PDB file of C-alpha atoms in Angstrom:
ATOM      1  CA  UNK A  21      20.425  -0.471  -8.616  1.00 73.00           C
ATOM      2  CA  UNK A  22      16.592  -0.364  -9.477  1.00 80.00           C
ATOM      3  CA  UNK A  23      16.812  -3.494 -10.959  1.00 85.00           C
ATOM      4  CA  UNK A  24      19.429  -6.213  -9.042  1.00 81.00           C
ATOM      5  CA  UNK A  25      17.274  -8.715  -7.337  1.00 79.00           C
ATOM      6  CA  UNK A  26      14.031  -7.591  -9.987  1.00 82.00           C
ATOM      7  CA  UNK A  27      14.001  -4.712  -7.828  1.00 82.00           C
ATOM      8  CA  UNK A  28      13.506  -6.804  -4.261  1.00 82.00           C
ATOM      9  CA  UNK A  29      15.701  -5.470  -1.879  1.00 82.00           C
ATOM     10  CA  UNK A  30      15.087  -2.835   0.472  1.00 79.00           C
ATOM     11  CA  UNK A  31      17.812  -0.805  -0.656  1.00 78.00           C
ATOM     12  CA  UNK A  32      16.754  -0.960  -4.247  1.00 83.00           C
ATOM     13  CA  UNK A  33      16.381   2.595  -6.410  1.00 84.00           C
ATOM     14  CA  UNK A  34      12.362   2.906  -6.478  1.00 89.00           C
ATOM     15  CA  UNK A  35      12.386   6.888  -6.786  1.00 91.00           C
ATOM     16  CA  UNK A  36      14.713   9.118  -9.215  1.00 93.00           C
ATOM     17  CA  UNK A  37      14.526  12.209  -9.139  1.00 95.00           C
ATOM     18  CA  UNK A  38      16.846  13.977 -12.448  1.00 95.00           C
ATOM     19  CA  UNK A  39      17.548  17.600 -13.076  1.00 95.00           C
ATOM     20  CA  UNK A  40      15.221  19.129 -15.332  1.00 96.00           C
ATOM     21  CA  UNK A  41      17.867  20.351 -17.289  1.00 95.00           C
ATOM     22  CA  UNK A  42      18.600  16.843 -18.427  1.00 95.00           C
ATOM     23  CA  UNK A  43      15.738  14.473 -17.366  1.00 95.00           C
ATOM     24  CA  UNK A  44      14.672  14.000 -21.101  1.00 95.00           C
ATOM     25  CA  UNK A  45      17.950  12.757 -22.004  1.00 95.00           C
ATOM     26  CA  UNK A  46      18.541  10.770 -18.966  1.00 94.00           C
ATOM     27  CA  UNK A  47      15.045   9.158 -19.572  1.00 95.00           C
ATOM     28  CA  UNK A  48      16.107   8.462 -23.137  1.00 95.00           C
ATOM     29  CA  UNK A  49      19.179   6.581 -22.185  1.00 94.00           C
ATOM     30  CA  UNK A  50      17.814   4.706 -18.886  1.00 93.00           C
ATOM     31  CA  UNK A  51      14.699   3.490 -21.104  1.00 95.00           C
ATOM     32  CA  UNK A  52      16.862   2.275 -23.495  1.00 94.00           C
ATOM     33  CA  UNK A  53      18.956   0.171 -21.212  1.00 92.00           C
ATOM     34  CA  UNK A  54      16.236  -0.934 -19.222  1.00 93.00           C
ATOM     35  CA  UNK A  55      14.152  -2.392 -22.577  1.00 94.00           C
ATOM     36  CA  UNK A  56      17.802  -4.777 -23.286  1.00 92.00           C
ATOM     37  CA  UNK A  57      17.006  -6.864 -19.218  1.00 92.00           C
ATOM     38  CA  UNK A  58      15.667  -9.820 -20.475  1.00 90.00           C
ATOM     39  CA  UNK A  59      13.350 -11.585 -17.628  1.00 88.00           C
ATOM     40  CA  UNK A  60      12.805 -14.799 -16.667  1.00 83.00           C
ATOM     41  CA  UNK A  61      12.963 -17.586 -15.119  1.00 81.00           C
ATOM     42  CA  UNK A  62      16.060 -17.496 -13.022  1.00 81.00           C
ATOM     43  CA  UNK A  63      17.046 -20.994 -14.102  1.00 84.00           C
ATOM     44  CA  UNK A  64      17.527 -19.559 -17.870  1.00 86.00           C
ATOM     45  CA  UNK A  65      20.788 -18.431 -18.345  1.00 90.00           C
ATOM     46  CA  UNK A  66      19.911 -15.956 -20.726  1.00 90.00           C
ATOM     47  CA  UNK A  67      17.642 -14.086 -18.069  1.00 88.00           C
ATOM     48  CA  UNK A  68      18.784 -10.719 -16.626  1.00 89.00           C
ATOM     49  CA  UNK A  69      15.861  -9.950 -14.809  1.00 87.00           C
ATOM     50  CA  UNK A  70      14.436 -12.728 -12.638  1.00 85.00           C
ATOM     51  CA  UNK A  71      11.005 -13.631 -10.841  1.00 87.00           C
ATOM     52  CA  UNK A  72       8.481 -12.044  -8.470  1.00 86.00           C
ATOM     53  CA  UNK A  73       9.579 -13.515  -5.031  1.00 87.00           C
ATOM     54  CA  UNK A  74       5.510 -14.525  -4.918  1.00 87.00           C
ATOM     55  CA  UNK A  75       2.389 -13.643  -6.018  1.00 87.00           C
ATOM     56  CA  UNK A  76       1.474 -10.812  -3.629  1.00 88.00           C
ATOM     57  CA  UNK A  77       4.320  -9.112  -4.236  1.00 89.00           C
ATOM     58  CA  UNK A  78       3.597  -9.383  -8.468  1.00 88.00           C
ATOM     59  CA  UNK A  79       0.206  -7.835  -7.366  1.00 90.00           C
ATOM     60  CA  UNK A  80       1.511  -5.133  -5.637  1.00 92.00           C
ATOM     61  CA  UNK A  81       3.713  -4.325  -8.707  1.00 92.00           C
ATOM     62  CA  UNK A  82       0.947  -4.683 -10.972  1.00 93.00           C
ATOM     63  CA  UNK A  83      -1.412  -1.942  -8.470  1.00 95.00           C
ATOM     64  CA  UNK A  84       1.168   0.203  -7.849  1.00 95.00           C
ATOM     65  CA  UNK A  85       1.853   0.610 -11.467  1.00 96.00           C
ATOM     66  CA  UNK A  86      -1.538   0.419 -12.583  1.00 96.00           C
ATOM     67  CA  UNK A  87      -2.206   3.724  -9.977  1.00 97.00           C
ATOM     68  CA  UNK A  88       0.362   5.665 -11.387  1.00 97.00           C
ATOM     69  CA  UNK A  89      -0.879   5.443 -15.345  1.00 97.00           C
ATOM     70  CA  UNK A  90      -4.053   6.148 -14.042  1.00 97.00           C
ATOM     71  CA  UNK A  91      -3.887   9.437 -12.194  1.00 97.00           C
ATOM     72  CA  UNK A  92      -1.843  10.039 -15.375  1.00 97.00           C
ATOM     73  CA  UNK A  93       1.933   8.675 -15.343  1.00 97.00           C
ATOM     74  CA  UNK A  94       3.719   7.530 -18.588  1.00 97.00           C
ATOM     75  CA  UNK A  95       4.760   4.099 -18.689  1.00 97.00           C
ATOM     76  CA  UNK A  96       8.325   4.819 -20.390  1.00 97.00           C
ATOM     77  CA  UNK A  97       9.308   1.084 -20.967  1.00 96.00           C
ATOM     78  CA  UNK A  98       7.986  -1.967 -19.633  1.00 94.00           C
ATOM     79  CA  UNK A  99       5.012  -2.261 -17.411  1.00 90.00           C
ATOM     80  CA  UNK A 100       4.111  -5.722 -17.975  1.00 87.00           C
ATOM     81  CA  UNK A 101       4.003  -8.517 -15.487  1.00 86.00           C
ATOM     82  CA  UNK A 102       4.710 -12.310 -17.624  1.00 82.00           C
ATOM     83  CA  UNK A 103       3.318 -15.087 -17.599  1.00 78.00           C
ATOM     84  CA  UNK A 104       5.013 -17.593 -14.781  1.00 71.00           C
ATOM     85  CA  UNK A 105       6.765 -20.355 -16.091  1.00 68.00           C
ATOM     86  CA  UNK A 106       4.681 -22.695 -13.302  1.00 66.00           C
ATOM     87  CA  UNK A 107       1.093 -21.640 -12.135  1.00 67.00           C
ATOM     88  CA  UNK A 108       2.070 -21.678  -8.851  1.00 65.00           C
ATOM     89  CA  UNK A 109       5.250 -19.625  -9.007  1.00 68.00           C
ATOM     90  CA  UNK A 110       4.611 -15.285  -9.297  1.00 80.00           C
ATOM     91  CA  UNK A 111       6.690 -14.967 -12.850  1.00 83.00           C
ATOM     92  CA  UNK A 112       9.059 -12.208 -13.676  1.00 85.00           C
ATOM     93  CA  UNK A 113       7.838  -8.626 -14.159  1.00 88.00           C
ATOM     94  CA  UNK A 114       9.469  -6.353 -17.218  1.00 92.00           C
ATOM     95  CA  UNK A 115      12.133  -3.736 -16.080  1.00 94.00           C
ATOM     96  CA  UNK A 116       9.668  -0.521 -15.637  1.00 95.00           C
ATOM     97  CA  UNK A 117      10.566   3.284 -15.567  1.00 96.00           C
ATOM     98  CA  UNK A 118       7.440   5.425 -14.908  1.00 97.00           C
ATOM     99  CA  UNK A 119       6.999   9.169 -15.346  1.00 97.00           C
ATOM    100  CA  UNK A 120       5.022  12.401 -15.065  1.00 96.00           C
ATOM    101  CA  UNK A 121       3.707  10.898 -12.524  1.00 96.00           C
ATOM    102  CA  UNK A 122       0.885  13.356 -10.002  1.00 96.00           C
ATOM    103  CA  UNK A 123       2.213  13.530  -6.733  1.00 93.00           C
ATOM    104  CA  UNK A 124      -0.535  11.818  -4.868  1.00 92.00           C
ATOM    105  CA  UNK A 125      -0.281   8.210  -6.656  1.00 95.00           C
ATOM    106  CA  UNK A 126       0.921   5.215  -4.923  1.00 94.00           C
ATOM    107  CA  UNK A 127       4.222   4.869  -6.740  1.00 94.00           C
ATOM    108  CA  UNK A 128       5.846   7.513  -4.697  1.00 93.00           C
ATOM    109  CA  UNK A 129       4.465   6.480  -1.649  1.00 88.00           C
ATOM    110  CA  UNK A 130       4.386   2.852  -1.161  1.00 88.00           C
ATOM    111  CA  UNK A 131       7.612   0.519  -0.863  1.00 83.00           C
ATOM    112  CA  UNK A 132       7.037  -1.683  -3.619  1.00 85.00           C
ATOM    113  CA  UNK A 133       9.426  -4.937  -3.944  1.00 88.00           C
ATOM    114  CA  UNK A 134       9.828  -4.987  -7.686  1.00 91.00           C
ATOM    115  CA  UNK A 135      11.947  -3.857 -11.109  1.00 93.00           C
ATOM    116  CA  UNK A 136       9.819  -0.498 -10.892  1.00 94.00           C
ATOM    117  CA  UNK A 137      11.428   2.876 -11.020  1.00 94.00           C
ATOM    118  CA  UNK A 138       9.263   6.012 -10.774  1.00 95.00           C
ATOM    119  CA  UNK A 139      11.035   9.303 -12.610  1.00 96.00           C
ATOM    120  CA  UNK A 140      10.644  12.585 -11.465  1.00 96.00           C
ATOM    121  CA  UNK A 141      12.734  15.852 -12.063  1.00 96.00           C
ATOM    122  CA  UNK A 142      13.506  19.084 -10.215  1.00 95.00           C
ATOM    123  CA  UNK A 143      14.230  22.758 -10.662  1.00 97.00           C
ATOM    124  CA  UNK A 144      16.556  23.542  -7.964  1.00 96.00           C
ATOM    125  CA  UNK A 145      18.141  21.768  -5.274  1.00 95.00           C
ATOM    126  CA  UNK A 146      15.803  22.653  -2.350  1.00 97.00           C
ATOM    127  CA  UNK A 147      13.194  21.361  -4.603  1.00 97.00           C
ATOM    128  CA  UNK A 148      15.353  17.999  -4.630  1.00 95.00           C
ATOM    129  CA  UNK A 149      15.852  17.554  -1.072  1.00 96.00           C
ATOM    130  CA  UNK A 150      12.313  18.239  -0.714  1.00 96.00           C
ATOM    131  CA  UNK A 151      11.249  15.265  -3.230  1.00 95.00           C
ATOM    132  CA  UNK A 152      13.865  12.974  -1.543  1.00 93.00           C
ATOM    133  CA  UNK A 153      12.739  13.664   1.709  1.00 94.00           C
ATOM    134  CA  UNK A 154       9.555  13.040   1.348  1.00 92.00           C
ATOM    135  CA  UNK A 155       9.455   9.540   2.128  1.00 87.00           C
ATOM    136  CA  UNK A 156       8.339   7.283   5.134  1.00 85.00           C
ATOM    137  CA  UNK A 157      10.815   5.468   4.933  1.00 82.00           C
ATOM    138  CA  UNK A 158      14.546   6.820   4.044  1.00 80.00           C
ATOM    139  CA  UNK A 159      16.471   3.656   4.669  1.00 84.00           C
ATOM    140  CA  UNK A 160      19.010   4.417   1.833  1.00 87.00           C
ATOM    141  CA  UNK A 161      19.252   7.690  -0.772  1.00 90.00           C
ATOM    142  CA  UNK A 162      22.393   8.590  -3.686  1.00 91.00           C
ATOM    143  CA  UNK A 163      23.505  11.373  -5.102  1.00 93.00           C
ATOM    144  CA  UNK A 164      25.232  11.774  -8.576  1.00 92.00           C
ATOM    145  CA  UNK A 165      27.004  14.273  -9.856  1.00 92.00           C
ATOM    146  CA  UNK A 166      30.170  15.892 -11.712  1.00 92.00           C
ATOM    147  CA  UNK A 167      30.529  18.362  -8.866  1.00 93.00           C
ATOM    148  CA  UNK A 168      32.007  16.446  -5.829  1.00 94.00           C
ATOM    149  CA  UNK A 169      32.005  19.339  -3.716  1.00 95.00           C
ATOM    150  CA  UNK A 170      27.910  19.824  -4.572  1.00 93.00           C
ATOM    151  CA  UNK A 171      27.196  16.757  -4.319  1.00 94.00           C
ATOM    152  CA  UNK A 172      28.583  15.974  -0.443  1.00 94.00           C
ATOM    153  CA  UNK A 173      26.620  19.136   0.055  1.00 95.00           C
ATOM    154  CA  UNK A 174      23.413  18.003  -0.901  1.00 94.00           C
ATOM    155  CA  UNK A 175      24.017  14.672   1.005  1.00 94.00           C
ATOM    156  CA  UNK A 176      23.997  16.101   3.792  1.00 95.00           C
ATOM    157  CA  UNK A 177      20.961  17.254   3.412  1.00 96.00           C
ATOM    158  CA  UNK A 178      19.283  14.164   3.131  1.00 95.00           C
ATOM    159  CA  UNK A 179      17.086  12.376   5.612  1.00 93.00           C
ATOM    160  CA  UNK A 180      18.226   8.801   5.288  1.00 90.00           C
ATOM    161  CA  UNK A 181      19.734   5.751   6.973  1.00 87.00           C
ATOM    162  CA  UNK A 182      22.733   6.077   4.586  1.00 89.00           C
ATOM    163  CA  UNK A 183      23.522   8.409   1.711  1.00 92.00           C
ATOM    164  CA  UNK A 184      26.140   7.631  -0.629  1.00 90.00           C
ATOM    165  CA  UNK A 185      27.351   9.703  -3.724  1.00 92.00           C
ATOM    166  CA  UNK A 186      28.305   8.387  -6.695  1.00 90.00           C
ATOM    167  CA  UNK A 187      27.140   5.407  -5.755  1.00 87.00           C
ATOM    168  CA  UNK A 188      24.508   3.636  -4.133  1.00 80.00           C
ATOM    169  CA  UNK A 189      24.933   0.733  -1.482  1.00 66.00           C
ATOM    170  CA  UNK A 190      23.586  -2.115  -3.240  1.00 53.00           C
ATOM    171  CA  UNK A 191      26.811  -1.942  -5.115  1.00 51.00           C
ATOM    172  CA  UNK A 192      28.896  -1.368  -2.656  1.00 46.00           C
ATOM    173  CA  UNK A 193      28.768  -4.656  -1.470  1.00 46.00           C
ATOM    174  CA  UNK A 194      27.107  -6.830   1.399  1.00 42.00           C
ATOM    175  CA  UNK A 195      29.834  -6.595   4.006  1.00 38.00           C
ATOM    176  CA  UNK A 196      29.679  -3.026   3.939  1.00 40.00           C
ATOM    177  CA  UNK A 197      25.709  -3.024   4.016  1.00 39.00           C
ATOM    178  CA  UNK A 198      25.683  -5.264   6.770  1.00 39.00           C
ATOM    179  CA  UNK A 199      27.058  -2.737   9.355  1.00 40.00           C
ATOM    180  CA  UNK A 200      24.976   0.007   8.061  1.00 38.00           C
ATOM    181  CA  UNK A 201      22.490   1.692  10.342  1.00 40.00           C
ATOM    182  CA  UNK A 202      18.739   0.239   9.207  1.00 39.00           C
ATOM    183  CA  UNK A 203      16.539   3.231   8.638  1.00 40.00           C
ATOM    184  CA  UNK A 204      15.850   6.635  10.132  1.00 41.00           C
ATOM    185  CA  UNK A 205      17.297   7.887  13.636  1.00 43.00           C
ATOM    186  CA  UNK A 206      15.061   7.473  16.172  1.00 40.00           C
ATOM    187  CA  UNK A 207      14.340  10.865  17.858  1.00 44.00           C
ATOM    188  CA  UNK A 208      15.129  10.643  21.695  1.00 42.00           C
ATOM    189  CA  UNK A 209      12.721  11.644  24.230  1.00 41.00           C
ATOM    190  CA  UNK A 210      13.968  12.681  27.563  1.00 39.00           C
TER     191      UNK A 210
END
């Protein structure tokens, strides 16, 4: 869900957060499908991965990514923007997955409409609703996991527009997104 649309819709996957206990692996097998999206331009049939909607947006990719490698993230595949087939038009951008990644670097901060995912990990669950939560803006969140029961649980806990498990809403398809609250509740004043 990180990469439909090259990563340009609002409810795309930007931050993934793994348990510790696995992230290497998970890394190791996200990487590898994420090197096999071939971009381009969307009038190719053999791309998977089409173009920047326009140039500021490519920039923004580019910065974004640039910040995170260096205040020390690991560019774990991609990380390139490509050449546009047409000066005028932004071009695609390769399928990215950053981590070890310092908390204070753009990545995990700014909403950035491209095929970018930054990869963290956590120790506990407290420690993963704390990571998830921290976010201005919370307009969708997932949760995976075996454990049904744990999951639901740890949905609940999260402070987002709307949480799925097992899933995440850009597959769950557009007439089911359309009626979903936008966002965070507004708090009420009286």
């Amino acid at each position: 869900a990180g990469f439909n649309n090259a990563g340009q819709t609002c409810a795309s996957v930007k931050r993934l957060y793994v348990d510790a206990t696995v992230a290497t692996e998970f890394e190791s097998r996200l990487a590898a499908r994420a090197a096999h999206l071939r971009p381009g331009d969307p009038s190719d049939p053999a791309a998977q991965l089409g173009t920047m909607a326009n140039p500021a947006s490519r920039a923004t990719v580019v910065e974004v990514v640039g910040d995170a490698v260096a205040r020390g993230g690991r560019i774990v595949v991609g990380g390139s923007a490509l050449d546009p087939a047409h000066p005028d038009l932004a071009g695609p951008h390769e399928a990215t997955i950053v981590a070890d990644i310092p908390a204070d670097a753009r990545i995990w901060r700014d909403e950035i409409f491209g095929p970018v995912i930054a990869m963290g990990s956590f120790r506990d669950e407290d420690e993963a609703v704390r990571l998830a939560n921290d976010s201005a803006f919370g307009l969708t969140a997932s949760v995976w996991s075996r454990d049904l029961r744990r999951a639901t649980g740890l949905a609940a806990r999260l402070d987002a527009g709307s949480v799925t498990v097992n899933d995440h809403l850009s597959s769950a398809g557009a007439s089911m997104a359309s009626a979903m609250p936008i966002g965070r509740p507004t708090p009420t004043t009286r």
